Amino acid sequence: MVAGPGLSRGLPLLEREPELAAAARAVRALCAGTAAGTAAAADGRGDPGTRAAPTGGVLVYRGAAGLGKTALLAEVRAIAAERCVVWSARCGEALSSVPFHVARQLLQPALTAGPGELLGEWYEAAGPALGVAPPGAQYGDPHRVREGLEALTHGLTDAYGPLLLLVDDAQWADLETLAWLASFARAPGPGLPVLLVVAYRTEDAIGAAAELLATIGESARLVGTLKPLTADATARLARTVLGPRADAAFCHEVWAVTGGNAYEAVELLVRARDSGMDPVGASAAALRGLGASTRGSGLVRRLAELGTPTIQFARAAAVLGTGIHLATAMAVAGMGGADAEGCAERLRAARILVGTDPLEFVHPLIASAVYRAIPPATRTALHGRAAWVITRGGGGAAAAAPHLLEVHPDGDHELVRQLREAAAEHLAVGAPDAARRCLRRALDEPPPAAERAAVLYELGCATLLTAPATTVGHLRDALEGPGLAGGDRVKAVLKLAQVLAHTDRGAEAAAMLAAEAELCPPGPLRDRYTAVRFLWEGLQAGEAQGPQRSRRLADATVHLTGEGSTKRVLLTLRAFDAAVRGESAALSVRTAERALVGGGPAPGLHWTDTEWGFEVPALLGLAYVLTDRLDRAEALFTEALRDFELSGWSGGHLAFAHAMMGLTHRRRGRLAEAEGYLREGVRLADGVGDLLPVRAQAVCVLVDTLLARGHVERAAACAERYGFGPPYPATMLLPDGACVHGRLLLALGRTEQAVDELEAAGRALTGRGRHNIVAGPWALDLARALAVTDPARAAELAGYVQHEAARLGTRTAMGEALVCAASLRQGRERTGLLERAVDHLEASPSGYELARARVEYGIATGFTAELSLGHDLAVGCGADGLAARANRALESTRLRH
């Protein structure tokens, strides 16, 4: 049995046949079609004649400590020897807080030469996490880093062929690596030749690590839960080590002493052999004594026999974890080179350590026993010394962080500085959770009173990408205490306002900004607060004083020039507000143009500029969407996708950009493309967590797009899955959420419910002065729904729609209004209205609306040519339901003729 480094080799791996068989099948599938795989098939290790494509997967071995997980991984490595590339990592309890530590062990061997070429476009995102590129100036996005690691893994299969990745003691893997492995296990890609084999201790897998390991297990082709060896297997093992003289009583005692623990059985038998013990029943008492010295307190007593310097060296090694460099352990133990070499040699002879430089514990059980036996005060002191040794040696605060976290709080201001520095390094490589641990520990020290608010602000920023709701509490605490003033306070206030809005608490953001503005004297700072307040107030779906705010905004911008960021932001807000309210599209566009520089966002107002946030160019793009300038909108949102990807912002920011691209394509009539962007936006939003408005926006447009495609059941399933329906987010959705949901209810034949919802949507929108019939199409659908049961109300609605379309003045709005009016008419009046609608929509960028108008016009006139043209337009849009309707009308027309 191969039980771990330093133990006897060549022993049988007993009672693990199912796990070994699964490993053999998995390796065979991994190497299928390769030269090694073909050779294996020929010599009996594979299936002769098969040429299947290589495929990977996941295997998981779990169980209590010492049951042979490490031995199984060694056997998997042996099975794969000379057939594929094998990279491995061994996790350590003392290093579990080091972000991406295990990922570096796994993948750094491939990156020793040319990491830039292998990582390609992912170099800046994933390179810092892997330690092969310097951290960037911006925070690393953990989602982007994981995507980079996944892309690298795909690329490595091209460079190296099939890969076998082994992770031992994964219960102690850092959470960042586990999150990547869980993501990879869920979606490794069809036919990707990567086999991931994970082994972990069930009793030590707790909290987030347990959840991530369970996720990995859900995707595994096998989850093997190892059991202790039976008495028969233990007897076979004893006779393999000690020979056939080992009698039944002795073998049974070995099993009783070790409880069938494979590691302890091997260790006990080797020690019995080395001591010259006679393997007979009469040796039972001696065997029990020997067994007690192989684990727990017995191991500690055996270690004590080696002398105080050796104990101190072993403790230093246990504090350092895995991959223990002799010079570092020597410095932490506080001894010279010769003494350290002597201690290491004694520990190797005692079967506690193995290797030279680096050193390793023979088994994690031994490392745990030594570490946990260190008196608490001594352990803390050793961690403090380890941190000092690492930083003095140029390792940096992040490398020392696992030790800094273990030092007892003592008001050490230098420790606070190091922890803040470590947190900044963790954020830069995309490990916000590791940064959060450092900053929480810094607060416990505690920091100087003047620095506490700054630490809280940094803690808020550390949780922004992964837990926006948590950020709110930290930023509020930072603002309520002393220490933040001037520009630092402004940054914290604006960051808090942004996070509140992104967690659907925009009204709170606006109220806070109003209060902060009251504390400021007139000037640029107060103007900035006012502008941001206008921003978050204007995005509230249920804003009570909408018309009054719009008037104040109009008054504030009527004479503005576009000089200065605050003025350009106000102009952008005015352009968006005018578009939503249904004012003249020409006025909205002219106002938007005044906010631009050279036809694009001004310096400081681009997508990734953090001073104002991405909302400013986003509102500019939405103003263009609502005023038929879809080419300008598409250019802006394409730039957003590019900028976010280049900056590594792949969480909520990229989700929003995909949602906006989906909305733009929906308005242009590119429905299949829109669906693709929107589904990706929903996926990204799901990965971030509590980002309700972002996901709701993507889902809203996705439902609308599926309805336009004629996929009513899919639209209903989407709405059901994501809870799309009342109550809606407090943040405005475009198009309006209640309008889209009412449209869905109509498509499902639930007319009464649809009418109620559309009527309520109309009251809410008009009461807030929002009359753009593209942004809020309630009246369009309500008029059609009431055409038979309440023709007078339907006519009233059609008149309202035509009035608002004329006020807005876009070709799309005019065409939609005419189609709505035509749905209430018959004969020549109907065809005349539809003909005018087609004329308007031909001059618009709205492809789907044009296709629908042409089909309706063709049906009304019976013109085959019009129906054919409408059919082709519908097919081009991806509007399957509309195309089918046109086909049916064509067939009917042909039958009549």
Short mmCIF file of N, CA, C and O in Angstrom, two decimals, residues 257-297:
data_model
loop_
_atom_site.label_atom_id
_atom_site.label_comp_id
_atom_site.label_asym_id
_atom_site.label_seq_id
_atom_site.Cartn_x
_atom_site.Cartn_y
_atom_site.Cartn_z
N VAL A 257 -6.27 -2.16 17.19
CA VAL A 257 -5.52 -0.96 17.60
C VAL A 257 -5.74 0.19 16.64
O VAL A 257 -5.88 1.35 17.05
N THR A 258 -5.80 -0.09 15.36
CA THR A 258 -5.87 0.98 14.35
C THR A 258 -7.30 1.28 13.89
O THR A 258 -7.53 2.28 13.20
N GLY A 259 -8.25 0.41 14.25
CA GLY A 259 -9.63 0.63 13.80
C GLY A 259 -9.78 0.52 12.30
O GLY A 259 -10.73 1.08 11.73
N GLY A 260 -8.87 -0.18 11.64
CA GLY A 260 -8.94 -0.32 10.19
C GLY A 260 -8.44 0.91 9.45
O GLY A 260 -8.61 1.00 8.23
N ASN A 261 -7.80 1.84 10.18
CA ASN A 261 -7.24 3.04 9.52
C ASN A 261 -6.00 2.61 8.73
O ASN A 261 -5.02 2.13 9.30
N ALA A 262 -6.04 2.79 7.43
CA ALA A 262 -4.99 2.26 6.56
C ALA A 262 -3.63 2.87 6.87
O ALA A 262 -2.62 2.16 6.95
N TYR A 263 -3.59 4.21 7.04
CA TYR A 263 -2.30 4.84 7.31
C TYR A 263 -1.72 4.34 8.64
O TYR A 263 -0.55 3.97 8.73
N GLU A 264 -2.56 4.32 9.68
CA GLU A 264 -2.06 3.91 10.99
C GLU A 264 -1.63 2.45 10.98
O GLU A 264 -0.65 2.06 11.65
N ALA A 265 -2.36 1.63 10.21
CA ALA A 265 -1.98 0.21 10.14
C ALA A 265 -0.61 0.05 9.49
O ALA A 265 0.24 -0.71 10.00
N VAL A 266 -0.38 0.74 8.39
CA VAL A 266 0.92 0.64 7.71
C VAL A 266 2.02 1.14 8.63
O VAL A 266 3.07 0.51 8.79
N GLU A 267 1.79 2.33 9.24
CA GLU A 267 2.81 2.91 10.11
C GLU A 267 3.11 1.98 11.29
O GLU A 267 4.27 1.76 11.66
N LEU A 268 2.07 1.40 11.89
CA LEU A 268 2.27 0.50 13.03
C LEU A 268 3.04 -0.74 12.60
O LEU A 268 3.96 -1.20 13.30
N LEU A 269 2.69 -1.31 11.47
CA LEU A 269 3.36 -2.52 11.01
C LEU A 269 4.83 -2.25 10.67
O LEU A 269 5.71 -3.08 10.97
N VAL A 270 5.11 -1.10 10.04
CA VAL A 270 6.50 -0.78 9.72
C VAL A 270 7.31 -0.60 11.00
O VAL A 270 8.44 -1.07 11.12
N ARG A 271 6.71 0.08 11.99
CA ARG A 271 7.42 0.28 13.26
C ARG A 271 7.60 -1.06 14.00
O ARG A 271 8.62 -1.29 14.66
N ALA A 272 6.59 -1.93 13.89
CA ALA A 272 6.74 -3.26 14.51
C ALA A 272 7.87 -4.03 13.85
O ALA A 272 8.68 -4.69 14.54
N ARG A 273 7.93 -3.97 12.53
CA ARG A 273 9.01 -4.66 11.81
C ARG A 273 10.36 -4.09 12.19
O ARG A 273 11.32 -4.83 12.48
N ASP A 274 10.47 -2.75 12.22
CA ASP A 274 11.76 -2.12 12.51
C ASP A 274 12.22 -2.38 13.95
O ASP A 274 13.41 -2.39 14.24
N SER A 275 11.23 -2.60 14.85
CA SER A 275 11.59 -2.85 16.25
C SER A 275 11.93 -4.32 16.51
O SER A 275 12.36 -4.68 17.60
N GLY A 276 11.71 -5.18 15.50
CA GLY A 276 11.98 -6.60 15.66
C GLY A 276 10.92 -7.33 16.45
O GLY A 276 11.15 -8.43 16.97
N MET A 277 9.72 -6.77 16.54
CA MET A 277 8.64 -7.40 17.32
C MET A 277 8.25 -8.73 16.70
O MET A 277 8.15 -8.87 15.47
N ASP A 278 8.00 -9.71 17.56
CA ASP A 278 7.54 -11.01 17.10
C ASP A 278 6.03 -10.91 16.80
O ASP A 278 5.25 -10.58 17.69
N PRO A 279 5.61 -11.18 15.55
CA PRO A 279 4.20 -10.94 15.16
C PRO A 279 3.27 -12.07 15.62
O PRO A 279 2.66 -12.78 14.82
N VAL A 280 3.16 -12.23 16.91
CA VAL A 280 2.29 -13.26 17.47
C VAL A 280 1.40 -12.63 18.52
O VAL A 280 1.63 -11.51 18.99
N GLY A 281 0.37 -13.37 18.90
CA GLY A 281 -0.60 -12.83 19.85
C GLY A 281 0.01 -12.37 21.15
O GLY A 281 -0.49 -11.44 21.78
N ALA A 282 1.09 -12.99 21.58
CA ALA A 282 1.72 -12.61 22.85
C ALA A 282 2.29 -11.20 22.81
O ALA A 282 2.58 -10.61 23.86
N SER A 283 2.43 -10.61 21.62
CA SER A 283 2.98 -9.26 21.49
C SER A 283 1.91 -8.19 21.52
O SER A 283 2.18 -7.02 21.25
N ALA A 284 0.69 -8.58 21.87
CA ALA A 284 -0.44 -7.65 21.78
C ALA A 284 -0.21 -6.40 22.62
O ALA A 284 -0.46 -5.27 22.18
N ALA A 285 0.26 -6.58 23.86
CA ALA A 285 0.44 -5.42 24.74
C ALA A 285 1.48 -4.47 24.17
O ALA A 285 1.29 -3.24 24.16
N ALA A 286 2.59 -5.04 23.72
CA ALA A 286 3.64 -4.20 23.12
C ALA A 286 3.12 -3.50 21.87
O ALA A 286 3.47 -2.34 21.60
N LEU A 287 2.30 -4.20 21.12
CA LEU A 287 1.76 -3.61 19.90
C LEU A 287 0.86 -2.42 20.22
O LEU A 287 0.92 -1.38 19.56
N ARG A 288 0.06 -2.55 21.28
CA ARG A 288 -0.81 -1.43 21.67
C ARG A 288 0.02 -0.22 22.08
O ARG A 288 -0.31 0.92 21.75
N GLY A 289 1.09 -0.46 22.80
CA GLY A 289 1.96 0.64 23.20
C GLY A 289 2.61 1.31 22.01
O GLY A 289 2.73 2.54 21.94
N LEU A 290 3.03 0.48 21.06
CA LEU A 290 3.64 1.04 19.84
C LEU A 290 2.62 1.83 19.04
O LEU A 290 2.92 2.89 18.50
N GLY A 291 1.38 1.34 19.00
CA GLY A 291 0.33 2.03 18.26
C GLY A 291 0.01 3.38 18.84
O GLY A 291 -0.26 4.35 18.11
N ALA A 292 0.05 3.48 20.17
CA ALA A 292 -0.26 4.76 20.81
C ALA A 292 0.75 5.83 20.45
O ALA A 292 0.45 7.03 20.49
N SER A 293 1.96 5.42 20.06
CA SER A 293 3.01 6.40 19.75
C SER A 293 2.96 6.88 18.31
O SER A 293 3.78 7.71 17.91
N THR A 294 2.04 6.36 17.52
CA THR A 294 1.99 6.74 16.11
C THR A 294 1.01 7.87 15.83
O THR A 294 0.93 8.34 14.70
N ARG A 295 0.23 8.29 16.83
CA ARG A 295 -0.78 9.31 16.56
C ARG A 295 -1.04 10.13 17.81
O ARG A 295 -0.72 9.72 18.93
N GLY A 296 -1.65 11.29 17.62
CA GLY A 296 -2.12 12.14 18.69
C GLY A 296 -1.09 12.40 19.76
O GLY A 296 0.07 12.71 19.49
N SER A 297 -1.51 12.28 21.03
CA SER A 297 -0.63 12.59 22.16
C SER A 297 0.57 11.65 22.20
O SER A 297 1.65 12.03 22.63
#
